[in-house]
Coordinates of C-alpha atoms and ligand atoms in Angstrom, one line a residue:
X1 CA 30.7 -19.9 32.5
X2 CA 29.2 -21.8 29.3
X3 CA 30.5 -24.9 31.0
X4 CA 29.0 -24.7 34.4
X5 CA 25.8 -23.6 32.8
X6 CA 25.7 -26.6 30.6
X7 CA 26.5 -28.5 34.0
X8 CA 23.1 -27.2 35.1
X9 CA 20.1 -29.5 34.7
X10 CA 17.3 -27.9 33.1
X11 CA 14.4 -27.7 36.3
X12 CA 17.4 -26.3 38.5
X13 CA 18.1 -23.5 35.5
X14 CA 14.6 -23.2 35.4
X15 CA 14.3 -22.4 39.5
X16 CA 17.2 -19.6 39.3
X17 CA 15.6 -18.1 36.5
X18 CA 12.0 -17.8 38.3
X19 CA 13.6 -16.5 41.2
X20 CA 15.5 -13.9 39.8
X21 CA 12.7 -12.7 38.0
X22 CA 10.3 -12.6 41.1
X23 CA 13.2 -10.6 42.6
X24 CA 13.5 -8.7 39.9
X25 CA 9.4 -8.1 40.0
X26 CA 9.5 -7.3 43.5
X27 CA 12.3 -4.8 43.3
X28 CA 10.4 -2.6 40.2
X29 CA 6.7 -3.1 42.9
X30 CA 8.5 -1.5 45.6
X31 CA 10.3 0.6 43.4
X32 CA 6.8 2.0 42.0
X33 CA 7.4 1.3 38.6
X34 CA 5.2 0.8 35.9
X35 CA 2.4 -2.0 37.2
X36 CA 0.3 -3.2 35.0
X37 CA -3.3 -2.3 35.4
X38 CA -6.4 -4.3 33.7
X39 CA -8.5 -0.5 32.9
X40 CA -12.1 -2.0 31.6
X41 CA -13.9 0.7 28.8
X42 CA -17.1 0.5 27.8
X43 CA -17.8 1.7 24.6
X44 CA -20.4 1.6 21.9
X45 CA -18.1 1.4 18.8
X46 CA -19.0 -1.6 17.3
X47 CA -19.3 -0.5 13.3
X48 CA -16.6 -1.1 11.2
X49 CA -15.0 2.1 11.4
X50 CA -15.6 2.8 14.8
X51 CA -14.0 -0.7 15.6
X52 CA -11.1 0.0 13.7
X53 CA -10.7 3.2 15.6
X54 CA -11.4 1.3 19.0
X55 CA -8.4 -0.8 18.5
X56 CA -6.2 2.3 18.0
X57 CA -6.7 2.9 21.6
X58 CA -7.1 -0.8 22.7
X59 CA -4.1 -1.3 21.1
X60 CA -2.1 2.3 22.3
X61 CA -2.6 1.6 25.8
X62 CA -1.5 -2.0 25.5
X63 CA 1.7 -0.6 24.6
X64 CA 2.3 1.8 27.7
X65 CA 1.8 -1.1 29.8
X66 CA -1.5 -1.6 30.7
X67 CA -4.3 -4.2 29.8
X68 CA -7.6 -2.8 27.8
X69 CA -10.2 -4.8 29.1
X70 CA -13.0 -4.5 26.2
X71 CA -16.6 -3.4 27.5
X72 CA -18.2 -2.9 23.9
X73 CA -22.2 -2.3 24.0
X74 CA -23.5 -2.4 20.1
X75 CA -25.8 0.1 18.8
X76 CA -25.4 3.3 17.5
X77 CA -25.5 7.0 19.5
X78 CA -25.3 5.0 22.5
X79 CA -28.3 4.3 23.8
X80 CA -28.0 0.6 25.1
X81 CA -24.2 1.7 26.2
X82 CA -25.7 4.0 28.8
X83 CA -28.2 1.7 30.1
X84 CA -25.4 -1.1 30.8
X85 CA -23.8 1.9 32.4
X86 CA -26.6 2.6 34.9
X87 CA -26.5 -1.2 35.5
X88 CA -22.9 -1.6 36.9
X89 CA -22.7 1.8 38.4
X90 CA -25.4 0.9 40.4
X91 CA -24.4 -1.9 41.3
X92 CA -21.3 -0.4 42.6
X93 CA -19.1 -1.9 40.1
X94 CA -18.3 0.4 37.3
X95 CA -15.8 0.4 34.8
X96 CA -12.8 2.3 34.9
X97 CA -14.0 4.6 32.1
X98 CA -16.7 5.0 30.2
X99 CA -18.2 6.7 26.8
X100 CA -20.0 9.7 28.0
X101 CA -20.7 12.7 26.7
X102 CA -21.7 16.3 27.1
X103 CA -24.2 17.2 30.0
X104 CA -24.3 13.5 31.3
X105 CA -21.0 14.3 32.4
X106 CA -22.5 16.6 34.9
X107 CA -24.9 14.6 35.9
X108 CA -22.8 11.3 37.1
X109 CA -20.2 14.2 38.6
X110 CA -23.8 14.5 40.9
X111 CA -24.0 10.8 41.6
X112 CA -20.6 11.3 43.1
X113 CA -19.0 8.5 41.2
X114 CA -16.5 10.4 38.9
X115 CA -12.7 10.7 39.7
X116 CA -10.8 13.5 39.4
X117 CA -7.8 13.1 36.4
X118 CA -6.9 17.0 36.9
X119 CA -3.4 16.5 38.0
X120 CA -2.5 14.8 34.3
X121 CA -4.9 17.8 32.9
X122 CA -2.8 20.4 34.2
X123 CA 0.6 18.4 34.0
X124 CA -0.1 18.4 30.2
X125 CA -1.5 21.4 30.2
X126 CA -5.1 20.8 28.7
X127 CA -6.4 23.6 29.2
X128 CA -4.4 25.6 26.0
X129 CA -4.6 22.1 24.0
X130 CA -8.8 22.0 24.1
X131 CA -10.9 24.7 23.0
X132 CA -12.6 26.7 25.8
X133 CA -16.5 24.8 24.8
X134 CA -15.2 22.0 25.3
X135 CA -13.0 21.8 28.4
X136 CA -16.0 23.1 30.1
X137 CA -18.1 20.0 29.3
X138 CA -15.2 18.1 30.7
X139 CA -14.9 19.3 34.0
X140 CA -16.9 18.9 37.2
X141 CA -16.6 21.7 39.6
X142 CA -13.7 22.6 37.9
X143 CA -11.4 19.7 37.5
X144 CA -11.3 17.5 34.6
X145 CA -13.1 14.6 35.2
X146 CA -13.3 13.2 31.2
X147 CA -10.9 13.4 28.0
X148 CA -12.0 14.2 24.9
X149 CA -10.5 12.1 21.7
X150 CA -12.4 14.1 18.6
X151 CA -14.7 16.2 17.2
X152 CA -17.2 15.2 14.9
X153 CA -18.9 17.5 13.0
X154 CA -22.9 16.0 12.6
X155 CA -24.3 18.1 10.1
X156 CA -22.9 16.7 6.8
X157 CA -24.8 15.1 3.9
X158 CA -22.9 12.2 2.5
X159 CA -23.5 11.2 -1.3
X160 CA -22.6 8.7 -4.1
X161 CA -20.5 10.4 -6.5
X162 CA -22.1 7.9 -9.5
X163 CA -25.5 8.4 -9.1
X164 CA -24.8 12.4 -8.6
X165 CA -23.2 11.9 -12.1
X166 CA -26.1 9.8 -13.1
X167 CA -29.0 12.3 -13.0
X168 CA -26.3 14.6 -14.0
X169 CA -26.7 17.1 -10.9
X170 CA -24.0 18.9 -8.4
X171 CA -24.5 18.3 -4.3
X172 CA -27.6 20.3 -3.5
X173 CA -26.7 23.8 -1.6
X174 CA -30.1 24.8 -0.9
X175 CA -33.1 22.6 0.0
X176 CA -35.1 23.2 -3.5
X177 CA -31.9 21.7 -4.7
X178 CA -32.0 18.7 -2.5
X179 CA -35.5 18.2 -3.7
X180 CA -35.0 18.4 -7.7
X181 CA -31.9 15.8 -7.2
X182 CA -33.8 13.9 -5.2
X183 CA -37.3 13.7 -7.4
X184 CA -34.3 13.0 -10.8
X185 CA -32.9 10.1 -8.5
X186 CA -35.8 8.3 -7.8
X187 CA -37.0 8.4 -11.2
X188 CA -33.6 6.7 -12.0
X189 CA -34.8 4.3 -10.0
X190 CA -32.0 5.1 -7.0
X191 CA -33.3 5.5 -3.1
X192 CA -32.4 9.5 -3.0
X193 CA -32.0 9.0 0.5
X194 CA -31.0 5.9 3.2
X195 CA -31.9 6.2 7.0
X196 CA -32.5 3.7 9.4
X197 CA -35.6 3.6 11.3
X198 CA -34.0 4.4 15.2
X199 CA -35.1 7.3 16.9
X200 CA -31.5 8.9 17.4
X201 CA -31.0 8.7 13.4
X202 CA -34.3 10.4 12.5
X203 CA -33.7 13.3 15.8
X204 CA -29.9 13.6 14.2
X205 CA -31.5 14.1 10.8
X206 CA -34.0 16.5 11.7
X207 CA -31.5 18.8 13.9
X208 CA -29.6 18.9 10.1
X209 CA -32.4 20.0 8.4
X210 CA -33.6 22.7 11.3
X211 CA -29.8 23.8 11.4
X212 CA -30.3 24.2 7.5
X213 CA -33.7 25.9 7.5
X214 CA -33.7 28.0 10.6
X215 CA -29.8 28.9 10.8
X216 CA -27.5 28.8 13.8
X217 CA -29.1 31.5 15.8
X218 CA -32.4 29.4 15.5
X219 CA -31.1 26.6 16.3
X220 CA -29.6 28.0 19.7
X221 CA -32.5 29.6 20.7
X222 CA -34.5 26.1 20.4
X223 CA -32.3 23.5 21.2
X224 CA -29.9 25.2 23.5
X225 CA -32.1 28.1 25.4
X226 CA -35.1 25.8 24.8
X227 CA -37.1 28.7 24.1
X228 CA -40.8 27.9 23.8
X229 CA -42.2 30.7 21.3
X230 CA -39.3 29.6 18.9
X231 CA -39.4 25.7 19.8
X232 CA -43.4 25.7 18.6
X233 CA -42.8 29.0 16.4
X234 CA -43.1 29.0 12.4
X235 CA -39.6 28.5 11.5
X236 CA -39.6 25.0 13.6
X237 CA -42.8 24.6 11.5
X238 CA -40.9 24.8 8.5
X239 CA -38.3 22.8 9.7
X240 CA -40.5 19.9 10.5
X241 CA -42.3 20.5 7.3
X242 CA -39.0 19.8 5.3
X243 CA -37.9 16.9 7.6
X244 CA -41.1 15.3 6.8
X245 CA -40.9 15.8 3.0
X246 CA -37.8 13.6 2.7
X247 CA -39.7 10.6 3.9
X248 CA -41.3 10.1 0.6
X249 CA -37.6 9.8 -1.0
X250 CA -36.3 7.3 1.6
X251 CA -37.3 2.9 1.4
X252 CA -39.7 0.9 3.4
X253 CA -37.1 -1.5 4.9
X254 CA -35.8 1.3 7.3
X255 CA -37.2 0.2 10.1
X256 CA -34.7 -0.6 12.8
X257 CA -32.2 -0.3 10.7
X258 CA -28.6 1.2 11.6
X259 CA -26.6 3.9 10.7
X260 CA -23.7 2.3 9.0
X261 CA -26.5 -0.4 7.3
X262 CA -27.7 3.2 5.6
X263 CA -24.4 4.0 5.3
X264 CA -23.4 0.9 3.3
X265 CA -26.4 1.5 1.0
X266 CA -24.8 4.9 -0.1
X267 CA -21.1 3.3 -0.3
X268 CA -22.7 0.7 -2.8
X269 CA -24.9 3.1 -4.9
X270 CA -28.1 1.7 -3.3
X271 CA -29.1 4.5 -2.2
X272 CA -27.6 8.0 -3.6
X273 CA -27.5 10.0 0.5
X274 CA -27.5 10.1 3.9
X275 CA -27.5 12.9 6.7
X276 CA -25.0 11.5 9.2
X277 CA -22.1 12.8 11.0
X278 CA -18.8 12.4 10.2
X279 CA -18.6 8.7 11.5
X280 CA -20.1 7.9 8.3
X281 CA -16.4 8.4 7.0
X282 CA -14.9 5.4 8.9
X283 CA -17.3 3.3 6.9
X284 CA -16.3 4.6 3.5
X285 CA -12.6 3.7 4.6
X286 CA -13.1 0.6 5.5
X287 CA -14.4 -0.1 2.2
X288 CA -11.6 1.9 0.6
X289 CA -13.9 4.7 -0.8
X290 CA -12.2 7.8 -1.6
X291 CA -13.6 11.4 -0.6
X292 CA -14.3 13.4 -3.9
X293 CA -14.0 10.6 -5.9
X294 CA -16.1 7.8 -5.2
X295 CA -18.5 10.2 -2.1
X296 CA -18.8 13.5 -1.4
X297 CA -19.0 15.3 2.0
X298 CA -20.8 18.7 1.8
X299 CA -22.7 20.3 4.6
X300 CA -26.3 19.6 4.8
X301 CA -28.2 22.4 2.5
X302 CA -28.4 25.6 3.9
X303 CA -25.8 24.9 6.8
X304 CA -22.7 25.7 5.0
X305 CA -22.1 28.5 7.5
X306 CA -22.8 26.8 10.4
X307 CA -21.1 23.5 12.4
X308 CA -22.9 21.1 14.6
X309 CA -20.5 19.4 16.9
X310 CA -19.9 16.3 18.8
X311 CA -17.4 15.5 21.2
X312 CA -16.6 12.0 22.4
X313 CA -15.0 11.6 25.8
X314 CA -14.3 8.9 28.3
X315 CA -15.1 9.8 32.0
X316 CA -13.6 8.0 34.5
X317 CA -15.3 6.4 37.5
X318 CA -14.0 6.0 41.3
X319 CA -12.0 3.0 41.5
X320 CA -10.2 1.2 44.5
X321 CA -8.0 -0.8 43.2
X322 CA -4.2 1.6 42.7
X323 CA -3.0 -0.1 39.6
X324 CA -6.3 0.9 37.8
X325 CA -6.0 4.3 39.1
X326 CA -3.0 4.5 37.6
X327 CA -4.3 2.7 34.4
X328 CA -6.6 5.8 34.4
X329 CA -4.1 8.6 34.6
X330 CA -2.2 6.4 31.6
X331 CA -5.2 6.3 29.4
X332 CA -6.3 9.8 30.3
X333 CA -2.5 11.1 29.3
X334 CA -3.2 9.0 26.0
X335 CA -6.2 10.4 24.9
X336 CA -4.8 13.5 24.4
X337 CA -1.6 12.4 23.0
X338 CA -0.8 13.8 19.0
X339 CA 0.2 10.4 18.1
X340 CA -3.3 8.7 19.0
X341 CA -5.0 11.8 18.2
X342 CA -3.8 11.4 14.2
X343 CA -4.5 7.7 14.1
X344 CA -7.4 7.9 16.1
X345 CA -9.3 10.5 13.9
X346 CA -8.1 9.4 10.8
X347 CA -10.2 5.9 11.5
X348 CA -12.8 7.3 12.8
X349 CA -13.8 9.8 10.2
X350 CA -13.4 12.7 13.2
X351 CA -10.7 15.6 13.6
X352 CA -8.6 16.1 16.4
X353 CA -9.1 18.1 19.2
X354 CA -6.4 18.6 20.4
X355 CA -5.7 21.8 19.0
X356 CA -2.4 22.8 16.5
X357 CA -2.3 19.4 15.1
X358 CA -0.6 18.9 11.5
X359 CA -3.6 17.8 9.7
X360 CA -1.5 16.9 6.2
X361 CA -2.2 13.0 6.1
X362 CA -5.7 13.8 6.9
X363 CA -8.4 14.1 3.2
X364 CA -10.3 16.9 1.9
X365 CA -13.6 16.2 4.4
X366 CA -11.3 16.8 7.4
X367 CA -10.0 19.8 6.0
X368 CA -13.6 21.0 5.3
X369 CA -14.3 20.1 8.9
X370 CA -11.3 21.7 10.1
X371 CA -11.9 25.4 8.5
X372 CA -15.7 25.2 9.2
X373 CA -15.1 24.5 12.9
X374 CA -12.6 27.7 13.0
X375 CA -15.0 29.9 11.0
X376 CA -18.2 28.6 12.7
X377 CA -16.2 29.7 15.9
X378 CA -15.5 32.9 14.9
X379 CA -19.1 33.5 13.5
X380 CA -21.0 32.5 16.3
X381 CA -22.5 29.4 14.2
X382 CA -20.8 26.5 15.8
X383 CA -23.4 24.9 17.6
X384 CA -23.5 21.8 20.0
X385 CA -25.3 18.7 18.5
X386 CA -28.7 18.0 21.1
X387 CA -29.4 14.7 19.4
X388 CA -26.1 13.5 20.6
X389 CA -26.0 14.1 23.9
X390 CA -23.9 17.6 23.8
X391 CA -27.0 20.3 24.9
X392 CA -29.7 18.7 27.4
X393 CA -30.3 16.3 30.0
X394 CA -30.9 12.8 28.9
X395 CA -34.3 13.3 30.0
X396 CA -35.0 16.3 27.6
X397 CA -32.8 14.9 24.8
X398 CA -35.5 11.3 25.3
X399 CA -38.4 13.6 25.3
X400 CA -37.1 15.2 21.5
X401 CA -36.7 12.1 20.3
X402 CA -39.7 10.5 21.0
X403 CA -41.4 13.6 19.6
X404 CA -39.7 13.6 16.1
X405 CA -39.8 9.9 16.3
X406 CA -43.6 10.0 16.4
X407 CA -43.9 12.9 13.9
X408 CA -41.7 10.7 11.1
X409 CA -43.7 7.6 11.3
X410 CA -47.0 8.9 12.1
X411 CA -48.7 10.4 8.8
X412 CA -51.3 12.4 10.3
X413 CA -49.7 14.4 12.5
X414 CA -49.2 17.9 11.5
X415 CA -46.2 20.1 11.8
X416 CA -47.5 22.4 14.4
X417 CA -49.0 19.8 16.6
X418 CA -44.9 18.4 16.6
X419 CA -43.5 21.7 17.7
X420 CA -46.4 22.4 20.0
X421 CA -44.9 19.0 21.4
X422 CA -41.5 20.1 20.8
X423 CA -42.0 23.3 23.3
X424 CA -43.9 20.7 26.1
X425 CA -40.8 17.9 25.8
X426 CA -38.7 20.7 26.6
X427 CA -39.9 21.1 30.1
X428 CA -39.7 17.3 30.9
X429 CA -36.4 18.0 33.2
Ligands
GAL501 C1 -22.3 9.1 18.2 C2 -20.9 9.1 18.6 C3 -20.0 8.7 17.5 C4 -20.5 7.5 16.7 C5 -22.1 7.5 16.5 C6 -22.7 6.3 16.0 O1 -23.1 9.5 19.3 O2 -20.5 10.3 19.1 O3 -18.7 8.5 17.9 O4 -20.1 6.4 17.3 O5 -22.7 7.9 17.7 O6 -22.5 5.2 16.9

């Protein structure tokens, strides 16, 4: 053998090896086995954490097979994400999954453009793995037409341990709190709180502070029932009130700004705050902050009780080519998989949902997260986030934001001429 294959010359060699490898090609094609599929995702997690997290999956579904084409849209909450959405659905070219969450599931299940992935749901049994709110958002006329990866919880103040120590004050519980530590901070000359000037982070920030004013059974009767006696009521006057109050503790160069910009301005002691979800997290690993040492996590004040969530999920879109189909069914299956479930949620500051997971490698803010969703649950307090995406139409959810939009930047409107606009954007349907 050695001898006759040294015999051969090297293009001949070359020749047999091709062809037994087309044949062996062939044979696994007709066979049905594993093809590899290019499956195209847009997402919107550009960040540092979030991009970390995003190559957990890109990564993950490499490895069954398949090739992650990268559809990345920046720009926090999602916003320009969903317009390049609208673009290539239209245009009768959409990806093979995208980003979506919450009621807009519904509504592209309308457009007729979703596909059905409810033979891997029930072959893996989803339906015991994902609690009851949220299989719901992921099903069209009842068959799973999106996986969700996480649950983020968005009503969590996030704080320098330093400059806590500084003014020599605990994380604020109640909102008189929050003021006093934030009047002691700015006089040691520290920006009590960082935001960036985008309308999803002021909304996100002012459904913390109504959550934390109001409680949860507020909160649902505004932002879920939409309600227009509680939406322009006094409690939302309150609400707004205190929303507004924190501008004076927060810098002039916000405008525009984004999240994880405000984020780095807490991780370096720039700023002492910030009202963000969870996400936030994946930015203080990244720059190898540790929870309880170097930040805190505690629920914004007042909310302790209570749980805002947010679920992120990947829909998936009718496709004609069969290998991406099957690309589909591979990336739904992973989604919900435990092993890209732990490394997934550990980037990305999240917790998993797929319920019964061992939680041990994850910190003490996931923990938190974890026991507050279960409580919250059993309470009655755990409440879906509107400013992202998980209670209205787009349309509504657009209307709220341009209303507390406004009401931040503009100085002279009052309070009750906000939630007299609050009650009218609710109707905008
Ligand atoms: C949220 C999303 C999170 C995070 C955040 C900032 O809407 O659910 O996963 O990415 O926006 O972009």
């Amino acid at each position: 053998m050695r001898t006759q294959s040294s015999n051969l010359s090297k293009p001949y060699s070359r020749t047999v090896k091709l062809t037994a490898c087309a044949v062996g090609v062939a044979a696994l094609l007709a066979a049905g086995v594993a093809r590899s599929a290019e499956v195209e995702v847009l997402h919107y997690w550009t960040s540092g954490g979030e991009a970390k997290s995003a190559q957990v999956l890109k990564q993950m579904l490499d490895e069954k097979g398949d090739t992650w084409k990268d559809f990345a849209v920046a720009g926090g909450g999602g916003g320009n994400a969903m317009t390049a959405l609208k673009t290539r659905v239209i245009a009768g070219n959409p990806p093979a999954a995208a980003q979506i969450k919450g009621p807009a599931i519904q509504e592209w299940g309308d457009e007729g453009v979703l596909v059905s992935i409810d033979d891997v749901a029930k072959h893996e049994g989803w339906d015991k793995l994902i609690p009851p709110q949220i299989s719901s958002i992921m099903k069209y006329k009842g068959q799973y037409v999106a996986a969700p990866v996480n649950v983020h919880r968005v009503n969590w103040l996030w704080i320098n341990a330093d400059a806590l120590k500084k003014v020599s004050a605990q994380p604020p519980a109640t909102w008189d709190e929050f003021f006093k530590t934030a009047d002691a901070l700015q006089k040691a000359g520290i920006i009590p709180v960082a935001i960036g000037g985008q309308s999803w982070q002021e909304a996100e920030t002012f459904e913390t502070v109504a959550l934390g004013v109001g409680g949860a059974a507020f909160y649902k009767k505004a932002f879920v029932q939409l309600d227009p006696a509680t939406l322009k009521g006094p409690t939302m006057v309150k609400a707004l009130e205190t929303f507004k109050k924190i501008k004076a503790y927060t810098d002039k160069g916000q405008t525009g700004r984004d999240w994880n910009m405000a984020t780095g301005m807490v991780i370096t002691g720039k700023a002492a705050m910030q009202f963000m979800g969870d996400w936030a997290k994946g930015e203080f690993s990244v720059a190898n902050k540790v929870p309880g040492k170097d930040y805190l996590c505690v629920p914004g004040p007042g909310s302790q009780n209570a749980y805002t969530f947010n679920v992120d999920s990947f829909a998936f879109f009718k496709v004609k080519s069969p290998d991406v189909q099957k690309g589909q069914k591979d990336l739904a299956s992973l989604l919900l998989s435990p092993k890209f479930q732990e490394i997934f949620n550990l980037n990305k500051g999240s917790i998993p949902v797929r319920q019964g997971m061992d939680l041990s490698k994850f910190d003490a803010c996931a923990h938190r997260s974890a026991a507050d969703f279960t409580s919250s649950q059993a309470r009655g307090t755990l409440v879906p986030s509107w400013a992202h995406d998980m209670v209205d139409t787009p349309a509504v959810e657009g209307a709220f934001y341009d209303v507390i939009g406004n009401y931040w930047s503009d100085d002279n409107e009052t309070a009750q001429e906000a939630a007299d606009k609050l009650a009218v954007a609710a109707r905008t349907r």
